[in-house]
């Protein structure tokens, strides 16, 4: 296997892309589960307010998904 610096750099980039993709898939799963939970508990209005914050607002918020407790408080 070729161990040139360029090859190592390309492998590193590919791994970073793979990790980012996996992270986004996980966030989308959580997003849909939060919405489902709220709908299941007769809170469709709150379900519609669940937000994929890391995509909509950026990564600097300290959380990826904005969701709500059944009483309307932010999680």
PDB file of C-alpha atoms in Angstrom:
ATOM      1  CA  UNK A   1       0.000   0.000   0.000  1.00  0.00           C
ATOM      2  CA  UNK A   2       1.315   3.444  -0.930  1.00  0.00           C
ATOM      3  CA  UNK A   3       2.193   5.512   2.171  1.00  0.00           C
ATOM      4  CA  UNK A   4       3.037   8.807   0.494  1.00  0.00           C
ATOM      5  CA  UNK A   5       2.025  11.989   2.355  1.00  0.00           C
ATOM      6  CA  UNK A   6      -0.587  12.751  -0.316  1.00  0.00           C
ATOM      7  CA  UNK A   7      -2.164   9.315   0.123  1.00  0.00           C
ATOM      8  CA  UNK A   8      -2.254   9.722   3.919  1.00  0.00           C
ATOM      9  CA  UNK A   9      -3.837  13.169   3.529  1.00  0.00           C
ATOM     10  CA  UNK A  10      -6.506  11.834   1.150  1.00  0.00           C
ATOM     11  CA  UNK A  11      -7.324   9.002   3.550  1.00  0.00           C
ATOM     12  CA  UNK A  12      -7.627  11.520   6.373  1.00  0.00           C
ATOM     13  CA  UNK A  13      -9.979  13.685   4.318  1.00  0.00           C
ATOM     14  CA  UNK A  14     -12.070  10.670   3.327  1.00  0.00           C
ATOM     15  CA  UNK A  15     -12.352   9.594   6.970  1.00  0.00           C
ATOM     16  CA  UNK A  16     -13.394  13.116   8.008  1.00  0.00           C
ATOM     17  CA  UNK A  17     -16.113  13.158   5.329  1.00  0.00           C
ATOM     18  CA  UNK A  18     -17.314   9.716   6.439  1.00  0.00           C
ATOM     19  CA  UNK A  19     -17.454  10.820  10.096  1.00  0.00           C
ATOM     20  CA  UNK A  20     -19.351  14.005   9.240  1.00  0.00           C
ATOM     21  CA  UNK A  21     -21.860  12.016   7.191  1.00  0.00           C
ATOM     22  CA  UNK A  22     -22.355   9.531  10.032  1.00  0.00           C
ATOM     23  CA  UNK A  23     -22.833  12.406  12.483  1.00  0.00           C
ATOM     24  CA  UNK A  24     -25.474  14.021  10.286  1.00  0.00           C
ATOM     25  CA  UNK A  25     -27.315  10.702   9.957  1.00  0.00           C
ATOM     26  CA  UNK A  26     -27.357  10.385  13.738  1.00  0.00           C
ATOM     27  CA  UNK A  27     -28.648  13.930  14.146  1.00  0.00           C
ATOM     28  CA  UNK A  28     -31.402  13.326  11.585  1.00  0.00           C
ATOM     29  CA  UNK A  29     -32.416  10.171  13.466  1.00  0.00           C
ATOM     30  CA  UNK A  30     -32.672  12.109  16.746  1.00  0.00           C
ATOM     31  CA  UNK A  31     -34.570  14.924  15.017  1.00  0.00           C
ATOM     32  CA  UNK A  32     -37.200  12.525  13.666  1.00  0.00           C
ATOM     33  CA  UNK A  33     -37.471  10.657  16.975  1.00  0.00           C
ATOM     34  CA  UNK A  34     -38.053  13.908  18.868  1.00  0.00           C
ATOM     35  CA  UNK A  35     -40.790  14.890  16.429  1.00  0.00           C
ATOM     36  CA  UNK A  36     -42.349  11.424  16.643  1.00  0.00           C
ATOM     37  CA  UNK A  37     -42.304  11.491  20.453  1.00  0.00           C
ATOM     38  CA  UNK A  38     -44.090  14.841  20.569  1.00  0.00           C
ATOM     39  CA  UNK A  39     -46.712  13.779  18.019  1.00  0.00           C
ATOM     40  CA  UNK A  40     -47.247  10.518  19.930  1.00  0.00           C
ATOM     41  CA  UNK A  41     -48.001  12.598  23.033  1.00  0.00           C
ATOM     42  CA  UNK A  42     -50.481  14.861  21.210  1.00  0.00           C
ATOM     43  CA  UNK A  43     -48.080  17.785  20.812  1.00  0.00           C
ATOM     44  CA  UNK A  44     -48.041  18.342  17.029  1.00  0.00           C
ATOM     45  CA  UNK A  45     -47.460  22.078  17.512  1.00  0.00           C
ATOM     46  CA  UNK A  46     -44.247  21.377  19.433  1.00  0.00           C
ATOM     47  CA  UNK A  47     -43.267  18.690  16.934  1.00  0.00           C
ATOM     48  CA  UNK A  48     -43.319  21.263  14.154  1.00  0.00           C
ATOM     49  CA  UNK A  49     -40.974  23.505  16.155  1.00  0.00           C
ATOM     50  CA  UNK A  50     -38.241  20.862  16.567  1.00  0.00           C
ATOM     51  CA  UNK A  51     -35.196  22.186  14.734  1.00  0.00           C
ATOM     52  CA  UNK A  52     -31.959  20.782  13.351  1.00  0.00           C
ATOM     53  CA  UNK A  53     -30.108  23.732  14.848  1.00  0.00           C
ATOM     54  CA  UNK A  54     -26.601  22.733  13.785  1.00  0.00           C
ATOM     55  CA  UNK A  55     -27.768  22.870  10.155  1.00  0.00           C
ATOM     56  CA  UNK A  56     -30.132  25.846  10.413  1.00  0.00           C
ATOM     57  CA  UNK A  57     -28.078  28.085  12.722  1.00  0.00           C
ATOM     58  CA  UNK A  58     -24.575  26.602  12.674  1.00  0.00           C
ATOM     59  CA  UNK A  59     -22.390  24.461  14.910  1.00  0.00           C
ATOM     60  CA  UNK A  60     -21.551  27.036  17.577  1.00  0.00           C
ATOM     61  CA  UNK A  61     -24.684  26.728  19.729  1.00  0.00           C
ATOM     62  CA  UNK A  62     -23.528  23.863  21.937  1.00  0.00           C
ATOM     63  CA  UNK A  63     -26.349  21.586  20.745  1.00  0.00           C
ATOM     64  CA  UNK A  64     -27.441  20.085  17.447  1.00  0.00           C
ATOM     65  CA  UNK A  65     -31.180  19.580  17.927  1.00  0.00           C
ATOM     66  CA  UNK A  66     -33.650  21.986  19.517  1.00  0.00           C
ATOM     67  CA  UNK A  67     -36.562  20.048  20.995  1.00  0.00           C
ATOM     68  CA  UNK A  68     -39.146  20.452  23.705  1.00  0.00           C
ATOM     69  CA  UNK A  69     -40.462  18.832  26.852  1.00  0.00           C
ATOM     70  CA  UNK A  70     -44.150  17.929  26.846  1.00  0.00           C
ATOM     71  CA  UNK A  71     -44.894  21.084  28.861  1.00  0.00           C
ATOM     72  CA  UNK A  72     -43.267  23.239  26.169  1.00  0.00           C
ATOM     73  CA  UNK A  73     -39.925  23.906  27.890  1.00  0.00           C
ATOM     74  CA  UNK A  74     -36.867  23.701  25.653  1.00  0.00           C
ATOM     75  CA  UNK A  75     -34.763  20.585  26.095  1.00  0.00           C
TER      76      UNK A  75
END
